[in-house]
Amino acid sequence: MSLKIVVLAKQVPDTRNVGKDAMTAEGTVNRAALPAIFNPEDLNALEQALRLKEQNPGSTVGVLTMGPPRAGEIIRQGLYRGADTGWLLTDRLFAGADTLATSYALATGIKKIGDVDIVIGGRQAIDGDTAQVGPQVAQKLGLNQVTYAEEILKVENGKATIRRHIDGGVETVEAPLPVVVTVNGSAAPCRPCNAKLVMKYKYATCPMERKGDEPWAALYEERPYLTLNQWTVADVDGDPQQCGLAGSPTKVKAVKNIVFQAKESKTLTASDADVEGLVKELLDEKIIG
């Protein structure tokens, strides 16, 4: 069966190897000092979408993201790997969104796309690590959801069969379409960019990304696929009070970098006396018991 698949993707600051400039004086992430990358687990999600496209002839994969105009790079990275289209939600009203406002914006985008069979996203983003956006999108759309997915095994007869990697083991579940799936980082890594697709889409941009003096500007008239979809809050019929800062109940008072240091340490052997002494100490200090 042919499927309409939407991948939720995010451009994030690369927090995996941070240095002294990674945080601002106010204790927030210094996004200007960190390179922007495709959120790692969203790449795992994209690979699952592309595999479903290959298994189900006639299927399409689109990348939906929210951010400033430069986030159009995420859509291009999807196109380079085999996605068919993409949509960028960009508007000052989207700025400052927490997970609640982000999921609201993505849900409005999915509604505008319409008739989506499967929404796939990474389990969580490395700049927040909340794992909330996918489930919140499912709740707002009233869709079934499967979390911690490691592989979407097949889709047939209106159901998706999915293997989940959960605490304590692995389980296989079935979920009726339409469904929202969040994918673990332990899933298959995403395929590399395809050289032919890079050449095809390297000039693909959202209108707000363009300066107007590009040497290749004429191509945008000749090749409509080089103009990426760009939507504002009004374009998706969104409520400004539920977007960005206005729709974000989460308020961060402060972020601090804390390093724990042991004041003292003990080296114990496996002898009965050492073990009994440790248990007695823990009991005396009311740590256990």
CSV table of C-alpha atoms in Angstrom, one decimal:
chain,number,residue,atom,x,y,z
A,1,MET,CA,0.0,0.0,0.0
A,2,SER,CA,1.2,3.5,-0.7
A,3,LEU,CA,1.8,5.6,2.4
A,4,LYS,CA,2.0,9.3,3.1
A,5,ILE,CA,4.8,9.6,5.7
A,6,VAL,CA,5.9,12.8,7.5
A,7,VAL,CA,9.2,12.9,9.4
A,8,LEU,CA,9.5,15.3,12.3
A,9,ALA,CA,13.0,16.7,12.4
A,10,LYS,CA,14.8,19.4,14.3
A,11,GLN,CA,17.9,21.5,13.8
A,12,VAL,CA,19.8,21.5,17.1
A,13,PRO,CA,23.1,22.8,18.5
A,14,ASP,CA,25.6,20.0,18.7
A,15,THR,CA,25.9,19.5,22.5
A,16,ARG,CA,27.8,16.2,22.3
A,17,ASN,CA,31.3,17.7,22.5
A,18,VAL,CA,30.9,21.0,24.3
A,19,GLY,CA,33.7,23.3,25.3
A,20,LYS,CA,34.0,26.3,27.6
A,21,ASP,CA,32.0,28.5,25.2
A,22,ALA,CA,29.0,26.2,25.1
A,23,MET,CA,27.1,28.1,27.9
A,24,THR,CA,26.3,31.8,28.1
A,25,ALA,CA,26.9,33.9,31.2
A,26,GLU,CA,23.1,33.5,32.0
A,27,GLY,CA,23.5,29.7,32.0
A,28,THR,CA,21.7,29.0,28.7
A,29,VAL,CA,23.0,27.1,25.7
A,30,ASN,CA,25.1,29.4,23.5
A,31,ARG,CA,23.7,28.4,20.2
A,32,ALA,CA,25.9,30.8,18.3
A,33,ALA,CA,29.0,29.0,19.5
A,34,LEU,CA,27.8,25.5,18.6
A,35,PRO,CA,27.4,24.1,15.1
A,36,ALA,CA,23.8,23.4,14.1
A,37,ILE,CA,23.1,19.8,13.1
A,38,PHE,CA,20.3,17.4,12.2
A,39,ASN,CA,19.1,16.0,15.5
A,40,PRO,CA,20.7,12.5,15.7
A,41,GLU,CA,17.6,10.4,16.6
A,42,ASP,CA,15.6,12.2,13.9
A,43,LEU,CA,18.0,10.8,11.4
A,44,ASN,CA,17.2,7.3,12.7
A,45,ALA,CA,13.5,8.2,12.2
A,46,LEU,CA,14.2,9.4,8.6
A,47,GLU,CA,15.9,6.1,7.8
A,48,GLN,CA,12.8,4.2,9.0
A,49,ALA,CA,10.6,6.4,6.8
A,50,LEU,CA,12.8,5.9,3.7
A,51,ARG,CA,12.8,2.1,4.2
A,52,LEU,CA,9.0,2.2,4.4
A,53,LYS,CA,9.0,4.1,1.1
A,54,GLU,CA,11.1,1.5,-0.5
A,55,GLN,CA,8.9,-1.4,0.8
A,56,ASN,CA,5.6,0.3,-0.3
A,57,PRO,CA,5.7,1.6,-3.9
A,58,GLY,CA,4.1,4.9,-4.5
A,59,SER,CA,4.8,6.1,-0.9
A,60,THR,CA,6.1,9.6,-0.2
A,61,VAL,CA,8.3,11.0,2.6
A,62,GLY,CA,8.2,14.6,3.7
A,63,VAL,CA,10.3,16.4,6.3
A,64,LEU,CA,8.5,18.8,8.7
A,65,THR,CA,10.6,21.1,10.8
A,66,MET,CA,10.2,24.3,12.8
A,67,GLY,CA,12.8,27.0,13.2
A,68,PRO,CA,14.3,30.1,11.7
A,69,PRO,CA,15.0,30.2,7.9
A,70,ARG,CA,18.4,28.5,8.3
A,71,ALA,CA,16.5,25.4,9.5
A,72,GLY,CA,15.7,24.8,5.8
A,73,GLU,CA,19.0,23.0,5.8
A,74,ILE,CA,17.3,20.1,7.6
A,75,ILE,CA,14.8,19.7,4.7
A,76,ARG,CA,17.7,19.7,2.2
A,77,GLN,CA,19.5,17.0,4.2
A,78,GLY,CA,16.3,15.0,4.0
A,79,LEU,CA,16.0,15.5,0.3
A,80,TYR,CA,19.7,14.5,-0.2
A,81,ARG,CA,18.9,11.1,1.4
A,82,GLY,CA,15.7,10.4,-0.5
A,83,ALA,CA,12.8,12.4,0.9
A,84,ASP,CA,10.4,13.9,-1.6
A,85,THR,CA,9.4,17.2,-0.1
A,86,GLY,CA,9.6,19.3,3.1
A,87,TRP,CA,7.8,22.0,5.1
A,88,LEU,CA,9.4,24.7,7.2
A,89,LEU,CA,7.3,26.3,10.0
A,90,THR,CA,9.0,29.7,10.4
A,91,ASP,CA,7.5,32.8,12.1
A,92,ARG,CA,8.6,35.0,14.9
A,93,LEU,CA,5.4,33.8,16.7
A,94,PHE,CA,6.9,30.3,16.8
A,95,ALA,CA,10.1,31.5,18.6
A,96,GLY,CA,10.8,30.5,22.2
A,97,ALA,CA,8.5,27.5,22.2
A,98,ASP,CA,8.7,24.8,24.8
A,99,THR,CA,7.6,21.2,24.1
A,100,LEU,CA,3.9,22.1,24.5
A,101,ALA,CA,4.0,25.0,22.0
A,102,THR,CA,6.3,23.0,19.6
A,103,SER,CA,4.0,20.0,19.5
A,104,TYR,CA,1.1,22.4,18.9
A,105,ALA,CA,2.9,24.0,15.9
A,106,LEU,CA,3.9,20.6,14.5
A,107,ALA,CA,0.3,19.3,14.9
A,108,THR,CA,-1.1,22.3,13.0
A,109,GLY,CA,1.4,21.6,10.2
A,110,ILE,CA,0.4,18.0,10.0
A,111,LYS,CA,-3.2,18.9,9.8
A,112,LYS,CA,-2.4,21.3,6.9
A,113,ILE,CA,-0.5,18.6,5.1
A,114,GLY,CA,-3.5,16.3,5.5
A,115,ASP,CA,-4.2,12.6,5.1
A,116,VAL,CA,-1.0,11.5,6.7
A,117,ASP,CA,-0.6,7.8,7.4
A,118,ILE,CA,2.5,7.7,9.5
A,119,VAL,CA,4.3,10.4,11.5
A,120,ILE,CA,7.8,9.4,12.5
A,121,GLY,CA,10.2,11.4,14.8
A,122,GLY,CA,13.2,10.8,17.0
A,123,ARG,CA,12.6,9.8,20.6
A,124,GLN,CA,14.1,13.1,21.8
A,125,ALA,CA,16.3,16.0,20.8
A,126,ILE,CA,19.8,16.4,22.2
A,127,ASP,CA,19.2,20.1,23.2
A,128,GLY,CA,16.3,19.2,25.6
A,129,ASP,CA,16.2,15.4,26.1
A,130,THR,CA,12.5,15.6,27.1
A,131,ALA,CA,11.1,12.9,24.8
A,132,GLN,CA,7.8,14.8,25.0
A,133,VAL,CA,7.1,16.3,21.6
A,134,GLY,CA,6.2,13.1,19.7
A,135,PRO,CA,3.7,11.9,22.3
A,136,GLN,CA,2.2,15.4,22.6
A,137,VAL,CA,1.8,15.6,18.8
A,138,ALA,CA,-0.1,12.3,18.9
A,139,GLN,CA,-2.3,13.5,21.7
A,140,LYS,CA,-3.1,16.8,19.9
A,141,LEU,CA,-4.0,14.9,16.7
A,142,GLY,CA,-5.9,12.1,18.5
A,143,LEU,CA,-3.7,9.5,16.9
A,144,ASN,CA,-2.3,6.2,18.1
A,145,GLN,CA,1.3,6.3,19.2
A,146,VAL,CA,4.2,3.8,19.5
A,147,THR,CA,7.3,5.0,21.4
A,148,TYR,CA,10.8,3.6,21.7
A,149,ALA,CA,10.6,2.1,18.2
A,150,GLU,CA,13.7,0.3,16.9
A,151,GLU,CA,12.3,-0.9,13.6
A,152,ILE,CA,9.1,-0.6,11.6
A,153,LEU,CA,8.9,-4.1,10.3
A,154,LYS,CA,6.0,-3.8,7.9
A,155,VAL,CA,2.8,-1.9,7.1
A,156,GLU,CA,-0.1,-3.9,5.7
A,157,ASN,CA,-3.9,-4.1,6.0
A,158,GLY,CA,-4.0,-0.7,7.6
A,159,LYS,CA,-1.6,-1.7,10.5
A,160,ALA,CA,2.0,-1.1,11.3
A,161,THR,CA,4.1,-3.8,12.9
A,162,ILE,CA,6.8,-2.3,15.1
A,163,ARG,CA,9.6,-3.6,17.2
A,164,ARG,CA,10.2,-1.6,20.3
A,165,HIS,CA,13.4,-1.6,22.5
A,166,ILE,CA,12.3,-1.0,26.0
A,167,ASP,CA,13.7,-1.5,29.5
A,168,GLY,CA,14.2,-5.2,30.1
A,169,GLY,CA,14.0,-6.4,26.5
A,170,VAL,CA,12.3,-6.1,23.1
A,171,GLU,CA,8.6,-6.3,22.2
A,172,THR,CA,6.7,-6.3,18.9
A,173,VAL,CA,3.4,-4.5,18.6
A,174,GLU,CA,0.8,-3.7,16.0
A,175,ALA,CA,-0.8,-0.3,15.7
A,176,PRO,CA,-3.6,0.8,13.3
A,177,LEU,CA,-3.0,3.7,11.0
A,178,PRO,CA,-2.7,6.6,11.2
A,179,VAL,CA,0.0,6.4,13.9
A,180,VAL,CA,2.8,8.5,15.4
A,181,VAL,CA,6.1,6.6,16.0
A,182,THR,CA,9.1,7.8,17.9
A,183,VAL,CA,12.4,6.1,17.2
A,184,ASN,CA,15.3,5.2,19.5
A,185,GLY,CA,18.9,6.1,18.7
A,186,SER,CA,19.6,2.3,18.7
A,187,ALA,CA,17.6,2.0,15.4
A,188,ALA,CA,19.5,1.7,12.1
A,189,PRO,CA,21.6,4.8,11.3
A,190,CYS,CA,20.5,6.9,8.4
A,191,ARG,CA,21.9,6.3,5.0
A,192,PRO,CA,24.4,8.9,3.6
A,193,CYS,CA,23.5,11.6,1.2
A,194,ASN,CA,23.1,10.5,-2.4
A,195,ALA,CA,25.4,12.4,-4.8
A,196,LYS,CA,22.8,12.7,-7.5
A,197,LEU,CA,20.2,14.0,-5.1
A,198,VAL,CA,22.7,16.5,-3.7
A,199,MET,CA,23.3,17.9,-7.2
A,200,LYS,CA,19.5,18.0,-7.8
A,201,TYR,CA,18.6,19.8,-4.6
A,202,LYS,CA,21.7,21.8,-3.6
A,203,TYR,CA,20.0,25.1,-4.5
A,204,ALA,CA,16.7,24.2,-2.9
A,205,THR,CA,15.7,26.9,-0.4
A,206,CYS,CA,12.8,28.5,1.4
A,207,PRO,CA,11.9,32.0,0.1
A,208,MET,CA,13.2,33.6,3.4
A,209,GLU,CA,16.6,32.0,2.9
A,210,ARG,CA,17.2,33.9,-0.3
A,211,LYS,CA,19.1,37.1,-0.6
A,212,GLY,CA,17.9,37.8,-4.1
A,213,ASP,CA,21.3,38.1,-5.8
A,214,GLU,CA,22.1,34.4,-6.2
A,215,PRO,CA,23.8,33.6,-9.5
A,216,TRP,CA,21.3,30.7,-9.9
A,217,ALA,CA,18.2,32.7,-9.1
A,218,ALA,CA,16.7,31.9,-12.6
A,219,LEU,CA,16.6,28.2,-11.6
A,220,TYR,CA,13.7,28.9,-9.1
A,221,GLU,CA,11.4,29.7,-12.1
A,222,GLU,CA,12.6,26.8,-14.2
A,223,ARG,CA,12.6,24.2,-11.4
A,224,PRO,CA,9.7,24.7,-9.0
A,225,TYR,CA,10.9,21.8,-6.8
A,226,LEU,CA,13.8,24.1,-5.7
A,227,THR,CA,11.3,26.2,-3.7
A,228,LEU,CA,10.7,24.6,-0.3
A,229,ASN,CA,7.4,25.0,1.5
A,230,GLN,CA,7.5,27.7,4.1
A,231,TRP,CA,4.5,28.3,6.4
A,232,THR,CA,3.7,30.9,9.0
A,233,VAL,CA,1.3,30.7,12.0
A,234,ALA,CA,-1.4,32.1,9.7
A,235,ASP,CA,-0.7,29.6,6.9
A,236,VAL,CA,-1.4,26.7,9.3
A,237,ASP,CA,-4.4,28.4,10.9
A,238,GLY,CA,-2.6,28.4,14.2
A,239,ASP,CA,-3.6,30.2,17.4
A,240,PRO,CA,-0.8,32.8,18.2
A,241,GLN,CA,-1.6,32.3,21.9
A,242,GLN,CA,-0.6,28.7,21.7
A,243,CYS,CA,2.6,29.3,19.8
A,244,GLY,CA,6.1,30.3,20.9
A,245,LEU,CA,6.6,32.0,24.2
A,246,ALA,CA,2.9,32.9,24.5
A,247,GLY,CA,2.0,29.2,24.4
A,248,SER,CA,4.8,27.9,26.6
A,249,PRO,CA,4.0,27.4,30.3
A,250,THR,CA,7.5,26.2,31.0
A,251,LYS,CA,9.6,28.9,32.5
A,252,VAL,CA,13.3,28.2,33.2
A,253,LYS,CA,14.6,30.2,36.1
A,254,ALA,CA,18.2,29.2,35.9
A,255,VAL,CA,20.5,26.6,34.4
A,256,LYS,CA,23.7,25.7,36.3
A,257,ASN,CA,26.6,23.4,35.4
A,258,ILE,CA,27.2,21.4,38.6
A,259,VAL,CA,30.2,19.1,39.0
A,260,PHE,CA,30.0,16.6,41.9
A,261,GLN,CA,33.2,15.9,43.7
A,262,ALA,CA,33.7,13.2,46.3
A,263,LYS,CA,35.2,14.5,49.6
A,264,GLU,CA,36.4,11.1,50.6
A,265,SER,CA,36.6,7.6,49.3
A,266,LYS,CA,37.1,4.1,50.5
A,267,THR,CA,38.5,1.1,48.9
A,268,LEU,CA,36.8,-2.2,49.9
A,269,THR,CA,37.8,-5.7,49.2
A,270,ALA,CA,35.4,-8.7,48.7
A,271,SER,CA,36.1,-10.0,52.2
A,272,ASP,CA,33.2,-10.7,54.5
A,273,ALA,CA,34.5,-8.2,57.0
A,274,ASP,CA,34.5,-5.3,54.6
A,275,VAL,CA,31.1,-6.1,53.2
A,276,GLU,CA,29.6,-6.4,56.7
A,277,GLY,CA,31.3,-3.2,57.7
A,278,LEU,CA,29.8,-1.4,54.7
A,279,VAL,CA,26.3,-2.7,55.4
A,280,LYS,CA,26.6,-1.7,59.1
A,281,GLU,CA,27.7,1.8,58.1
A,282,LEU,CA,24.8,2.2,55.6
A,283,LEU,CA,22.3,1.1,58.3
A,284,ASP,CA,23.8,3.4,60.9
A,285,GLU,CA,23.6,6.4,58.6
A,286,LYS,CA,20.0,5.5,57.7
A,287,ILE,CA,20.9,5.2,54.0
A,288,ILE,CA,19.3,1.8,53.8
A,289,GLY,CA,17.0,-0.1,56.1
